Coordinates of C-alpha atoms in Angstrom, one line a residue:
Chain A
M1 CA 2.7 23.0 -21.9
R2 CA 3.5 19.8 -20.5
E3 CA 2.1 16.8 -22.2
A4 CA -0.2 14.9 -19.9
T5 CA 1.6 11.4 -19.3
A6 CA 0.1 8.2 -19.8
P7 CA -0.8 6.6 -16.6
A8 CA 2.5 4.9 -15.3
A9 CA 0.3 2.5 -13.5
A10 CA -1.8 1.5 -16.5
A11 CA 1.1 -0.2 -17.8
A12 CA 1.2 -2.6 -14.9
E13 CA -1.8 -4.9 -14.3
N14 CA -4.9 -3.2 -12.7
P15 CA -5.0 -5.1 -9.5
Y16 CA -8.9 -4.6 -9.7
Q17 CA -9.1 -6.5 -12.8
P18 CA -11.2 -9.7 -12.7
H19 CA -9.8 -12.2 -15.1
R20 CA -12.3 -14.6 -17.0
A21 CA -12.3 -17.9 -15.8
K22 CA -14.7 -20.7 -16.7
L23 CA -16.9 -22.9 -14.4
V24 CA -16.1 -26.4 -15.3
K25 CA -17.9 -28.3 -12.4
L26 CA -20.6 -27.3 -9.9
E27 CA -21.2 -29.9 -7.2
P28 CA -24.1 -29.4 -4.8
F29 CA -22.9 -30.4 -1.2
T30 CA -25.9 -29.2 0.7
A31 CA -29.2 -27.4 0.3
D32 CA -27.2 -24.0 0.2
T33 CA -23.5 -25.0 -0.5
A34 CA -21.8 -26.0 -3.4
L35 CA -18.2 -27.0 -4.9
L36 CA -17.3 -24.9 -7.7
R37 CA -14.3 -25.7 -10.0
L38 CA -12.9 -23.0 -12.0
E39 CA -10.2 -22.7 -14.8
F40 CA -8.8 -19.5 -16.3
L41 CA -9.7 -19.0 -19.9
D42 CA -6.1 -17.8 -20.3
R43 CA -4.3 -21.0 -20.0
E44 CA -0.9 -19.0 -19.1
R45 CA -2.5 -17.2 -16.2
G46 CA -3.8 -20.5 -15.1
E47 CA -0.3 -21.9 -15.0
R48 CA 1.2 -18.8 -13.5
F49 CA -1.5 -18.7 -10.7
T50 CA 0.2 -20.3 -7.4
Y51 CA -1.1 -20.0 -4.2
R52 CA -0.7 -21.2 -0.4
P53 CA -3.5 -23.1 1.4
G54 CA -5.6 -20.5 3.4
Q55 CA -5.3 -17.8 0.7
F56 CA -8.6 -16.5 -0.9
I57 CA -9.6 -15.0 -4.3
Q58 CA -12.1 -12.2 -5.3
V59 CA -14.8 -14.0 -7.4
S60 CA -16.9 -11.8 -9.8
A61 CA -20.5 -12.9 -10.9
L62 CA -21.3 -10.7 -13.7
G63 CA -23.8 -8.1 -12.9
T64 CA -23.9 -8.9 -9.2
G65 CA -20.3 -7.8 -8.0
E66 CA -17.4 -9.5 -6.3
A67 CA -16.9 -11.5 -3.2
P68 CA -13.8 -12.8 -1.4
I69 CA -13.8 -16.7 -1.1
S70 CA -11.3 -19.1 0.4
L71 CA -9.7 -21.5 -1.9
C72 CA -10.4 -24.9 -1.1
S73 CA -8.3 -26.7 -3.4
S74 CA -4.9 -27.5 -2.9
P75 CA -1.7 -26.1 -4.7
T76 CA -0.5 -29.5 -4.9
R77 CA -3.2 -30.2 -7.5
P78 CA -2.5 -27.7 -10.1
G79 CA -4.7 -26.9 -13.3
Y80 CA -7.8 -25.6 -11.6
L81 CA -9.1 -23.9 -8.6
E82 CA -11.7 -24.8 -6.4
I83 CA -14.0 -22.8 -4.0
C84 CA -16.9 -24.0 -1.5
V85 CA -19.6 -21.4 -1.9
R86 CA -22.8 -20.9 0.4
R87 CA -25.5 -19.1 -1.0
V88 CA -25.7 -15.9 1.4
G89 CA -25.4 -12.8 -0.6
R90 CA -26.2 -11.6 -3.9
V91 CA -22.7 -12.7 -5.4
T92 CA -22.8 -16.3 -4.1
Q93 CA -26.7 -16.5 -5.3
A94 CA -25.7 -15.6 -8.5
L95 CA -22.6 -18.2 -8.5
H96 CA -25.2 -20.7 -7.4
R97 CA -27.3 -20.3 -10.5
L98 CA -24.2 -20.7 -12.8
S99 CA -24.1 -23.9 -15.2
P100 CA -21.0 -25.5 -16.2
G101 CA -19.3 -23.4 -18.9
A102 CA -20.3 -20.3 -17.6
L103 CA -17.6 -17.2 -17.1
V104 CA -16.9 -15.8 -13.9
G105 CA -14.0 -13.2 -13.1
V106 CA -11.2 -14.2 -10.7
R107 CA -8.3 -12.1 -9.2
G108 CA -5.9 -13.1 -6.7
P109 CA -4.8 -14.9 -4.8
Y110 CA -4.7 -12.8 -2.0
G111 CA -3.9 -12.9 2.0
N112 CA -1.0 -14.5 3.8
G113 CA -2.2 -18.3 3.8
F114 CA -1.2 -20.6 6.2
P115 CA 2.6 -20.5 6.9
V116 CA 3.2 -24.1 5.5
E117 CA 7.1 -23.7 5.6
K118 CA 7.1 -23.0 9.5
M119 CA 4.5 -26.0 10.0
R120 CA 6.7 -28.5 8.4
G121 CA 7.8 -31.3 10.6
K122 CA 5.0 -30.3 12.9
D123 CA 1.7 -32.3 13.6
L124 CA -1.3 -30.6 12.5
L125 CA -4.6 -30.2 14.3
L126 CA -7.1 -28.7 12.1
I127 CA -10.3 -27.6 13.7
A128 CA -13.2 -26.7 11.5
G129 CA -16.5 -25.7 12.0
G130 CA -19.1 -25.1 9.3
L131 CA -18.0 -23.3 6.1
G132 CA -14.6 -23.1 8.0
M133 CA -13.9 -26.6 6.3
A134 CA -13.4 -25.0 3.0
P135 CA -9.8 -23.3 3.8
L136 CA -8.8 -26.2 6.0
R137 CA -9.6 -28.7 3.2
S138 CA -6.9 -26.9 1.1
L139 CA -4.3 -27.4 4.2
L140 CA -5.5 -30.9 4.6
W141 CA -4.8 -31.9 1.0
Y142 CA -1.7 -30.0 0.9
A143 CA -0.4 -31.9 4.2
L144 CA -1.6 -35.2 2.8
D145 CA 0.1 -34.4 -0.9
R146 CA 3.3 -33.9 1.1
R147 CA 2.5 -36.4 3.8
G148 CA 6.2 -36.8 4.6
D149 CA 6.6 -33.1 5.4
F150 CA 4.1 -33.4 8.2
G151 CA 3.8 -35.4 11.5
R152 CA 0.2 -36.5 12.5
V153 CA -2.4 -34.8 10.9
T154 CA -5.9 -34.7 12.6
L155 CA -9.1 -32.9 11.5
L156 CA -11.9 -31.9 14.0
Y157 CA -14.8 -30.9 12.0
G158 CA -18.3 -29.8 13.4
A159 CA -21.2 -29.2 11.0
R160 CA -24.7 -28.3 12.0
T161 CA -26.6 -31.3 10.9
P162 CA -25.6 -34.7 8.7
R163 CA -27.0 -32.6 5.6
D164 CA -24.7 -30.0 6.4
V165 CA -21.3 -31.9 6.3
L166 CA -19.2 -30.6 3.4
F167 CA -16.9 -32.8 1.4
R168 CA -18.7 -35.7 3.1
G169 CA -17.8 -38.3 0.3
E170 CA -14.0 -37.4 0.2
L171 CA -13.7 -37.0 4.2
Q172 CA -15.5 -40.6 4.5
E173 CA -12.7 -42.1 2.4
L174 CA -10.1 -40.3 4.3
E175 CA -11.4 -42.1 7.4
N176 CA -10.0 -45.3 6.0
R177 CA -6.7 -43.9 5.7
S178 CA -4.3 -44.7 8.6
D179 CA -1.9 -41.7 8.2
V180 CA -4.7 -39.1 8.9
R181 CA -7.4 -38.7 11.7
I182 CA -10.8 -37.5 10.5
L183 CA -13.4 -36.6 13.7
I184 CA -16.5 -35.2 12.5
T185 CA -19.5 -34.3 14.7
V186 CA -23.0 -32.7 14.1
D187 CA -24.5 -30.3 16.4
R188 CA -27.9 -31.9 15.9
N189 CA -29.2 -35.4 14.5
E190 CA -32.9 -34.8 14.7
E191 CA -33.5 -36.7 11.4
G192 CA -31.4 -39.9 12.5
G193 CA -29.2 -41.8 10.3
W194 CA -25.9 -40.2 11.6
P195 CA -23.7 -42.9 12.6
G196 CA -21.1 -40.7 14.1
R197 CA -20.8 -38.4 17.0
V198 CA -23.2 -35.5 17.9
G199 CA -22.5 -32.4 19.7
V200 CA -20.4 -29.0 19.0
V201 CA -17.0 -29.3 17.6
T202 CA -15.3 -29.0 21.1
T203 CA -16.8 -32.3 22.1
L204 CA -14.2 -33.9 19.6
F205 CA -11.5 -32.9 22.3
E206 CA -12.9 -35.3 24.7
G207 CA -10.0 -38.1 24.9
L208 CA -8.2 -36.5 21.9
E209 CA -4.5 -37.2 22.4
V210 CA -2.5 -34.3 21.2
D211 CA 1.3 -33.8 21.6
S212 CA 1.1 -30.1 22.2
A213 CA 4.7 -29.4 22.1
R214 CA 5.0 -30.5 18.4
T215 CA 1.8 -29.3 17.0
V216 CA 0.3 -26.3 15.2
A217 CA -3.4 -26.0 15.7
V218 CA -5.5 -24.4 12.9
I219 CA -9.0 -23.1 13.5
C220 CA -11.4 -21.9 11.2
V221 CA -14.8 -21.6 12.7
P222 CA -17.6 -19.1 12.6
P223 CA -16.6 -15.8 14.3
V224 CA -18.7 -16.8 17.6
A225 CA -17.1 -20.1 17.9
F226 CA -13.5 -19.2 18.7
K227 CA -14.2 -18.5 22.3
F228 CA -15.1 -22.0 22.7
V229 CA -12.5 -23.6 20.7
V230 CA -9.3 -21.5 21.9
P231 CA -9.7 -22.6 25.7
K232 CA -9.5 -26.1 24.6
L233 CA -6.0 -25.6 23.1
L234 CA -4.9 -23.4 26.0
E235 CA -5.8 -26.0 28.5
R236 CA -3.7 -28.5 26.7
N237 CA -0.8 -26.1 26.9
F238 CA -0.9 -24.6 23.3
K239 CA 1.1 -21.2 23.2
G240 CA -0.3 -18.3 21.5
E241 CA 1.8 -18.6 18.3
Q242 CA 1.0 -22.4 18.0
I243 CA -2.5 -21.4 17.2
L244 CA -3.5 -20.3 13.8
M245 CA -6.8 -18.8 12.9
S246 CA -8.2 -18.1 9.8
L247 CA -10.6 -14.9 10.0
E248 CA -13.8 -13.7 8.3
R249 CA -14.3 -10.2 7.5
K250 CA -16.1 -8.0 5.0
M251 CA -13.8 -7.1 2.0
Q252 CA -14.3 -5.0 -1.0
C253 CA -10.8 -4.8 -2.5
G254 CA -8.7 -7.5 -1.1
I255 CA -5.6 -5.5 -1.5
G256 CA -5.4 -3.3 1.8
K257 CA -7.3 -0.2 0.3
C258 CA -10.8 -0.3 1.0
G259 CA -10.7 -0.4 4.9
N260 CA -13.5 -2.7 5.5
C261 CA -11.4 -5.7 6.9
N262 CA -9.2 -3.5 9.2
V263 CA -8.6 -4.9 12.7
G264 CA -6.6 -2.9 14.8
S265 CA -3.5 -1.9 12.5
K266 CA -3.9 -5.0 10.5
H267 CA -5.9 -5.6 7.4
T268 CA -7.3 -8.9 7.2
C269 CA -6.8 -9.2 3.5
L270 CA -3.1 -8.3 3.6
D271 CA -1.8 -9.3 7.0
G272 CA -4.4 -12.3 7.0
P273 CA -6.6 -13.9 6.9
V274 CA -4.4 -16.2 8.9
F275 CA -3.5 -14.8 12.4
T276 CA -2.1 -16.3 15.5
Y277 CA -3.8 -16.4 18.8
W278 CA -1.2 -14.1 20.2
D279 CA -2.1 -11.7 17.5
A280 CA -5.8 -11.9 18.8
M281 CA -4.6 -11.4 22.4
N282 CA -3.2 -8.1 21.2
V283 CA -5.8 -6.8 18.9
P284 CA -9.0 -6.3 20.7
G285 CA -11.9 -7.5 18.5
M286 CA -10.1 -9.8 16.1
I287 CA -12.0 -12.7 17.6
Chain B
M1 CA 15.2 25.1 -2.0
Q2 CA 14.5 27.1 -5.0
T3 CA 12.4 30.1 -4.5
A4 CA 10.7 32.9 -6.3
F5 CA 8.7 35.9 -5.5
L6 CA 5.4 36.7 -7.1
F7 CA 4.0 40.1 -7.3
R8 CA 0.7 40.6 -5.7
E9 CA -0.9 42.2 -8.7
K10 CA 0.3 39.3 -10.9
L11 CA -1.6 36.7 -9.3
G12 CA -4.6 37.0 -11.6
Q13 CA -2.1 36.7 -14.6
F14 CA -0.4 33.7 -13.1
L15 CA -3.7 31.9 -12.3
A16 CA -4.7 32.7 -16.0
G17 CA -1.5 31.2 -17.4
L18 CA -2.1 27.9 -15.3
R19 CA -5.5 27.6 -17.0
R20 CA -3.5 27.1 -20.2
V21 CA -1.7 24.3 -18.6
G22 CA -4.5 22.1 -17.6
T23 CA -8.1 22.3 -15.7
L24 CA -7.5 24.9 -12.9
L25 CA -9.2 24.0 -9.6
A26 CA -9.1 26.4 -6.6
P27 CA -11.2 27.4 -3.5
Q28 CA -14.1 29.7 -4.4
R29 CA -17.1 30.9 -2.5
R30 CA -20.1 28.7 -2.3
G31 CA -23.5 29.5 -1.0
K32 CA -24.2 32.4 1.2
E33 CA -22.6 31.4 4.4
G34 CA -19.1 31.9 3.6
H35 CA -18.3 28.4 2.6
H36 CA -15.6 27.6 0.1
A37 CA -15.2 24.8 -2.1
F38 CA -12.6 23.5 -4.4
S39 CA -14.0 23.9 -8.1
E40 CA -12.8 24.6 -11.3
V41 CA -11.7 28.2 -12.1
E42 CA -13.6 30.1 -14.8
D43 CA -12.5 33.5 -13.7
P44 CA -9.3 33.9 -11.6
Q45 CA -11.0 36.7 -9.8
E46 CA -13.2 34.3 -8.0
V47 CA -10.3 32.5 -6.4
V48 CA -10.0 32.9 -2.6
L49 CA -6.9 32.6 -1.0
D50 CA -7.7 33.3 2.7
Y51 CA -10.5 30.8 3.2
T52 CA -10.4 28.6 6.4
R53 CA -11.3 25.1 5.2
T54 CA -13.3 23.7 2.4
L55 CA -16.2 21.4 3.3
L56 CA -14.7 18.6 1.0
P57 CA -10.9 18.0 0.8
L58 CA -9.0 17.1 -2.1
K59 CA -9.6 13.6 -2.1
K60 CA -12.5 14.2 -4.4
Y61 CA -10.2 14.9 -7.2
F62 CA -8.2 11.8 -6.6
L63 CA -10.8 9.3 -5.2
P64 CA -14.1 10.7 -6.3
P65 CA -17.2 10.2 -4.2
Q66 CA -18.2 7.8 -7.1
D67 CA -15.5 6.2 -9.0
L68 CA -16.4 4.2 -12.2
L69 CA -13.7 1.2 -12.1
F70 CA -15.1 -1.1 -14.9
R71 CA -17.6 -1.4 -17.7
F72 CA -18.8 -5.0 -18.2
S73 CA -20.5 -6.9 -20.6
V74 CA -21.2 -10.6 -21.3
A75 CA -19.2 -10.6 -24.5
E76 CA -16.3 -8.6 -23.1
G77 CA -16.0 -9.4 -19.6
Y78 CA -14.6 -6.2 -17.4
Q79 CA -13.1 -3.6 -19.1
M80 CA -11.0 -0.9 -17.1
A81 CA -12.9 2.7 -17.3
A82 CA -9.7 4.8 -18.0
E83 CA -11.5 8.2 -19.2
G84 CA -10.6 11.2 -17.6
L85 CA -7.5 9.5 -15.7
A86 CA -5.0 11.4 -18.3
E87 CA -6.7 14.9 -17.7
K88 CA -4.0 17.4 -16.7
R89 CA -4.9 19.4 -13.8
I90 CA -3.6 21.9 -11.3
V91 CA -5.0 22.4 -7.9
F92 CA -4.4 25.8 -6.4
G93 CA -4.7 26.9 -3.0
V94 CA -4.0 23.8 -1.0
H95 CA -3.3 24.1 2.6
S96 CA -0.5 22.2 4.1
C97 CA -2.8 20.0 6.1
D98 CA -4.5 18.8 3.0
L99 CA -1.0 18.3 1.2
R100 CA -0.2 16.3 4.0
A101 CA -3.2 14.4 3.9
L102 CA -2.4 13.7 0.3
Q103 CA 0.6 11.9 1.4
N104 CA -1.2 9.8 3.8
L105 CA -3.4 8.6 0.8
D106 CA -0.2 7.9 -1.5
L107 CA 1.0 5.4 1.3
V108 CA -2.2 3.5 0.9
F109 CA -2.8 3.8 -2.9
L110 CA 0.6 4.0 -4.4
G111 CA 2.1 1.4 -1.8
G112 CA 1.5 -2.4 -2.2
Y113 CA -0.6 -3.0 -4.9
P114 CA -0.7 0.3 -6.7
D115 CA -4.1 1.7 -7.6
P116 CA -4.1 2.7 -11.1
Y117 CA -6.9 5.1 -11.0
Y118 CA -5.3 7.0 -8.1
A119 CA -2.1 6.8 -9.6
A120 CA -2.8 8.3 -12.9
R121 CA -4.9 11.2 -11.4
R122 CA -2.1 11.8 -8.9
E123 CA 0.5 11.9 -11.6
N124 CA -1.5 14.1 -13.9
T125 CA -2.3 16.6 -11.1
L126 CA 0.0 19.7 -10.1
L127 CA -0.5 21.0 -6.3
I128 CA 0.1 24.5 -5.4
G129 CA 0.1 25.2 -1.7
V130 CA -0.8 28.3 0.0
S131 CA -0.1 29.6 3.5
C132 CA -3.1 29.8 5.9
T133 CA -4.1 31.4 9.3
P134 CA -5.4 28.7 11.8
D135 CA -8.7 29.2 13.4
E136 CA -9.9 27.9 16.5
L137 CA -10.6 24.3 15.2
C138 CA -7.3 23.9 13.4
F139 CA -4.8 21.8 15.3
C140 CA -2.4 20.8 12.5
A141 CA 0.5 21.8 14.2
S142 CA -0.1 19.1 17.1
V143 CA 0.1 16.5 14.4
G144 CA 3.1 17.6 12.2
A145 CA 0.8 18.8 9.4
D146 CA 1.3 22.8 9.7
S147 CA 4.2 22.9 7.4
V148 CA 5.3 20.6 4.5
T149 CA 8.6 20.3 2.9
E150 CA 7.5 18.1 0.1
G151 CA 4.2 17.1 -1.7
Y152 CA 3.7 20.3 -3.6
D153 CA 4.9 21.6 -7.0
L154 CA 4.6 25.2 -5.6
F155 CA 4.0 26.7 -2.3
L156 CA 2.9 30.3 -1.9
T157 CA 3.3 32.1 1.5
E158 CA 1.5 35.6 1.5
L159 CA 3.9 38.4 2.4
E160 CA 2.9 42.0 2.4
D161 CA 3.4 43.0 -1.2
G162 CA 3.2 39.4 -2.9
Y163 CA 3.9 35.9 -2.2
F164 CA 7.1 33.9 -1.4
V165 CA 7.2 31.1 -3.7
E166 CA 8.8 27.7 -2.6
I167 CA 9.2 25.7 -5.9
G168 CA 8.9 21.8 -4.8
S169 CA 9.4 20.1 -8.0
S170 CA 10.8 20.4 -11.6
A171 CA 7.2 20.7 -13.0
G172 CA 6.6 23.5 -10.3
N173 CA 9.8 25.2 -11.7
D174 CA 8.3 24.9 -15.2
L175 CA 5.2 26.8 -14.2
V176 CA 7.3 29.7 -12.8
Q177 CA 9.8 29.6 -16.2
E178 CA 6.8 29.8 -18.2
Q179 CA 5.6 33.0 -16.8
K180 CA 8.8 34.3 -15.4
E181 CA 7.8 38.1 -16.2
L182 CA 5.4 37.8 -13.0
F183 CA 8.2 36.5 -10.6
R184 CA 11.4 38.3 -9.3
E185 CA 14.1 36.7 -7.2
V186 CA 13.8 36.6 -3.4
T187 CA 15.5 39.0 -1.3
D188 CA 17.1 38.9 2.1
E189 CA 14.2 41.1 3.2
D190 CA 11.7 38.6 1.9
V191 CA 13.0 35.9 3.7
A192 CA 13.3 37.8 6.8
A193 CA 9.4 38.5 6.2
F194 CA 8.8 34.9 5.5
K195 CA 10.4 34.1 8.8
R196 CA 8.3 36.6 10.9
R197 CA 5.1 35.5 9.2
F198 CA 5.9 31.9 10.1
K199 CA 6.6 32.6 13.7
A200 CA 3.4 34.5 14.0
R201 CA 1.3 31.9 12.6
H202 CA 3.0 29.2 14.6
Q203 CA 2.0 31.3 17.9
S204 CA -1.6 31.5 16.6
F205 CA -2.6 28.1 17.3
R206 CA -5.2 27.9 19.9
R207 CA -6.2 24.3 19.9
H208 CA -3.9 21.6 20.8
L209 CA -4.1 17.7 20.7
E210 CA -1.2 15.8 22.9
T211 CA -0.1 13.0 20.8
S212 CA 2.8 11.9 23.0
G213 CA 2.3 8.3 23.7
L214 CA -1.2 8.3 22.3
P215 CA -1.1 4.9 20.9
R216 CA -0.2 3.5 23.7
I217 CA -2.8 5.3 26.0
M218 CA -5.5 4.3 23.4
S219 CA -4.6 0.8 23.6
L220 CA -5.1 1.1 27.3
E221 CA -8.5 3.0 26.8
H222 CA -9.8 0.4 24.5
A223 CA -12.3 -0.9 26.8
S224 CA -13.2 2.5 28.2
S225 CA -16.9 3.4 29.0
I226 CA -16.0 6.6 27.0
W227 CA -16.7 4.9 23.8
A228 CA -20.1 3.8 24.6
S229 CA -21.3 7.1 26.0
R230 CA -19.9 9.2 23.2
G231 CA -21.2 6.7 20.8
E232 CA -24.8 7.7 22.4
E233 CA -24.0 11.2 20.9
C234 CA -22.9 10.2 17.7
L235 CA -25.6 9.8 14.9
G236 CA -23.7 7.5 12.8
C237 CA -24.0 9.8 9.7
G238 CA -20.6 9.2 8.4
G239 CA -20.2 12.9 7.9
C240 CA -16.8 13.0 9.5
S241 CA -15.5 10.6 7.0
M242 CA -16.9 12.3 4.2
V243 CA -15.3 15.5 5.1
C244 CA -12.0 14.0 6.3
P245 CA -8.9 14.5 3.8
T246 CA -7.5 11.0 5.1
C247 CA -10.5 8.8 5.3
Y248 CA -10.3 6.8 2.0
C249 CA -12.5 3.5 2.8
F250 CA -14.7 2.7 0.0
S251 CA -17.3 0.0 -1.1
V252 CA -17.8 -1.3 -4.3
A253 CA -21.2 -1.6 -6.3
E254 CA -22.3 -3.3 -9.5
V255 CA -25.0 -2.0 -11.4
P256 CA -26.6 -3.9 -14.4
N257 CA -28.0 -2.3 -17.3
L258 CA -31.7 -3.2 -18.1
D259 CA -30.5 -5.6 -20.9
G260 CA -29.0 -7.8 -18.5
Q261 CA -26.0 -8.2 -20.3
S262 CA -23.9 -5.2 -19.3
G263 CA -23.4 -2.9 -16.6
V264 CA -20.8 -0.8 -14.5
R265 CA -18.7 -1.5 -11.5
Y266 CA -17.8 1.6 -9.3
R267 CA -16.7 2.6 -6.0
Q268 CA -18.1 4.9 -3.6
W269 CA -17.0 6.5 -0.3
D270 CA -17.8 4.5 2.8
S271 CA -17.5 5.0 6.5
C272 CA -16.7 2.8 9.4
L273 CA -19.4 4.8 11.1
F274 CA -22.0 3.0 8.9
K275 CA -23.7 0.3 10.6
D276 CA -23.3 -2.2 7.7
Y277 CA -19.6 -1.3 7.2
S278 CA -18.4 -4.7 9.0
V279 CA -21.6 -6.6 8.3
V280 CA -20.3 -9.9 6.2
A281 CA -22.7 -12.1 4.1
G282 CA -24.9 -14.1 6.5
G283 CA -25.4 -10.8 8.6
H284 CA -22.7 -11.1 11.4
N285 CA -21.5 -7.4 12.5
F286 CA -18.4 -7.2 13.9
R287 CA -19.1 -3.6 15.2
P288 CA -22.6 -3.6 16.1
Q289 CA -22.6 -0.7 18.5
R290 CA -22.1 3.0 17.5
G291 CA -19.6 3.4 20.2
E292 CA -17.6 0.5 18.7
R293 CA -17.9 2.4 15.4
L294 CA -16.6 5.7 16.8
R295 CA -13.8 4.1 18.5
Q296 CA -12.7 2.3 15.2
R297 CA -12.4 5.7 13.6
I298 CA -10.7 7.4 16.1
F299 CA -8.4 4.4 16.4
H300 CA -7.5 4.2 12.9
K301 CA -6.5 7.9 12.9
H302 CA -4.4 8.3 16.0
K303 CA -3.2 4.6 16.8
D304 CA -3.8 1.9 13.8
F305 CA -2.7 4.3 11.0
P306 CA 0.4 5.5 13.1
E307 CA 1.4 2.2 13.7
R308 CA 1.1 0.7 10.1
Y309 CA 2.3 3.8 8.2
G310 CA 4.8 5.7 10.7
R311 CA 2.9 9.0 10.8
S312 CA -0.6 10.3 12.2
G313 CA -3.8 9.4 10.2
C314 CA -5.0 12.8 11.3
V315 CA -3.7 16.1 9.7
G316 CA -5.6 18.4 12.2
C317 CA -7.6 20.0 9.7
G318 CA -10.8 20.5 12.0
R319 CA -13.4 19.3 9.4
C320 CA -14.8 16.6 11.4
I321 CA -15.3 19.0 14.4
A322 CA -16.8 21.9 12.3
F323 CA -19.1 19.6 10.6
C324 CA -20.2 17.1 13.1
P325 CA -24.0 17.4 13.4
A326 CA -23.6 16.0 16.8
G327 CA -21.0 18.5 18.1
L328 CA -18.5 15.6 18.6
D329 CA -14.7 17.0 18.9
V330 CA -12.0 14.4 18.5
T331 CA -9.6 16.5 20.5
E332 CA -12.0 16.4 23.4
I333 CA -12.4 12.8 23.3
I334 CA -8.7 12.2 23.3
R335 CA -8.5 14.7 26.5
Q336 CA -11.2 12.4 27.9
L337 CA -9.2 9.3 27.1
R338 CA -6.0 10.8 28.7
G339 CA -8.0 11.7 31.7
E340 CA -7.6 15.3 31.4
I341 CA -11.3 16.1 31.5
I342 CA -14.2 14.4 32.9
A343 CA -17.1 14.1 30.7

């Protein structure tokens, strides 16, 4: 009789295992969205954890489950992880109820992230809509912390109302810097008090100077908005591969098994969430 | 290829011997309508070798319908649930389509980030295949799953007075050696009989799925109105996914105990036919129409899986046709896409 062997894979780390991390800061941005700063309890794990802008983590709120959430901190600022969490489901509601000092589970990072090596030397045109600001904030800080690696950096950001503008304080500070263009618009300004532009994010293209030949555009907007933003780039002669998009999909595992995030032969969790517009042209249903 | 010949009258003894190696699982009769199911063998006499297809395929032993992943507590965090993973099992009586399907699951669950639950069960389970006779729903020969040359420990082909045994692994060889008095060496006559049997079986397929250029044709028919019209017939029950040996999608659920301090996280079978399969937090559904969801499933089997993994995502077992309550037939839908039949 053969001995049952110890599971070989058990020796390796269980990829579904959430690792304990402490919530060190919870900063409400809007009525339903907050910035959470996390630190791994295991310091060594925290030091080993490297990532690229555009990657995501699976965050567990004990007792409610797990959700895929984009990192909005930049790997150029190690020691902690930041996520921008909107209260829309069970897990995110639970995360919002936590107080500093509480423990959550974290595994990752997952996904391809933005191809920052390929983007070196290029101008960056970041186009964010709503919560799409979160992954682009990671890329924005990455570019600003490695300022010499990139050409002109421009952020176009559209929020619903002035109250919904995320990272408002730090973006306003960046408006004063001469080495980055920050353009923010709100869809509606019914309550008044918004000194800036009003209109959907595409209105920020009006009069915008962009040298498409040397620019990489990065779009992170709600699913319905891609079809409005992409034409603005195409009419400025952006090629399919110069347009990067970070996509949202339902995910359970984050590691290419559960199937929920499949689009065509791609897994959003492994092959994405960053795809080019050329990918989207060839995979119906991607955007 | 190592081979042996198992005497017909010794089969029961062989099965009894297998029970000493580990838990023996094999097709047995279930219910009154001639259905069969893989289940634990108590009495080797109950094992059925000439079944057509079981309702549920082998995946239930490697990806259980509900699979406990973690226990959690406020004090300990998430602790891997590992019980049962080291259980030694032998699955006897597996058809080549189901063996082939497991190889597909291996590509997903052992590749990339290996899944430790699946990997442990796979490592601790021996597989003994058995030849079959195709019925009117089988089209495994169209998708290269009618014959396997790997992925089994033993494979039995029934001949007149016994079983021609192909030995596919060292562990399979051990099973033969441990009861070698039940076997004899294969003769030239056995080989001739094996070839006759193989040819007869190959000629008995009645259903065919033309796969040449299929991914390209499907690509061109992505926007076809066929999806919406066939989607009208689909009930969205997800039954096809449950009975499919290569469907592996899962969702994850977390269930707290009443103390609010502890609980479990498990995964369960999911289906792209379910309406909420692609719904993200906030309510956006990436595939709101049933036709889109039906297309997703058929695309995944016949275009997306082949593109990603280099082999068909379908093994032609016929289960989705046999058990669809709406009578949908993937081979018919594909002939429609190819323009060979008009709906």
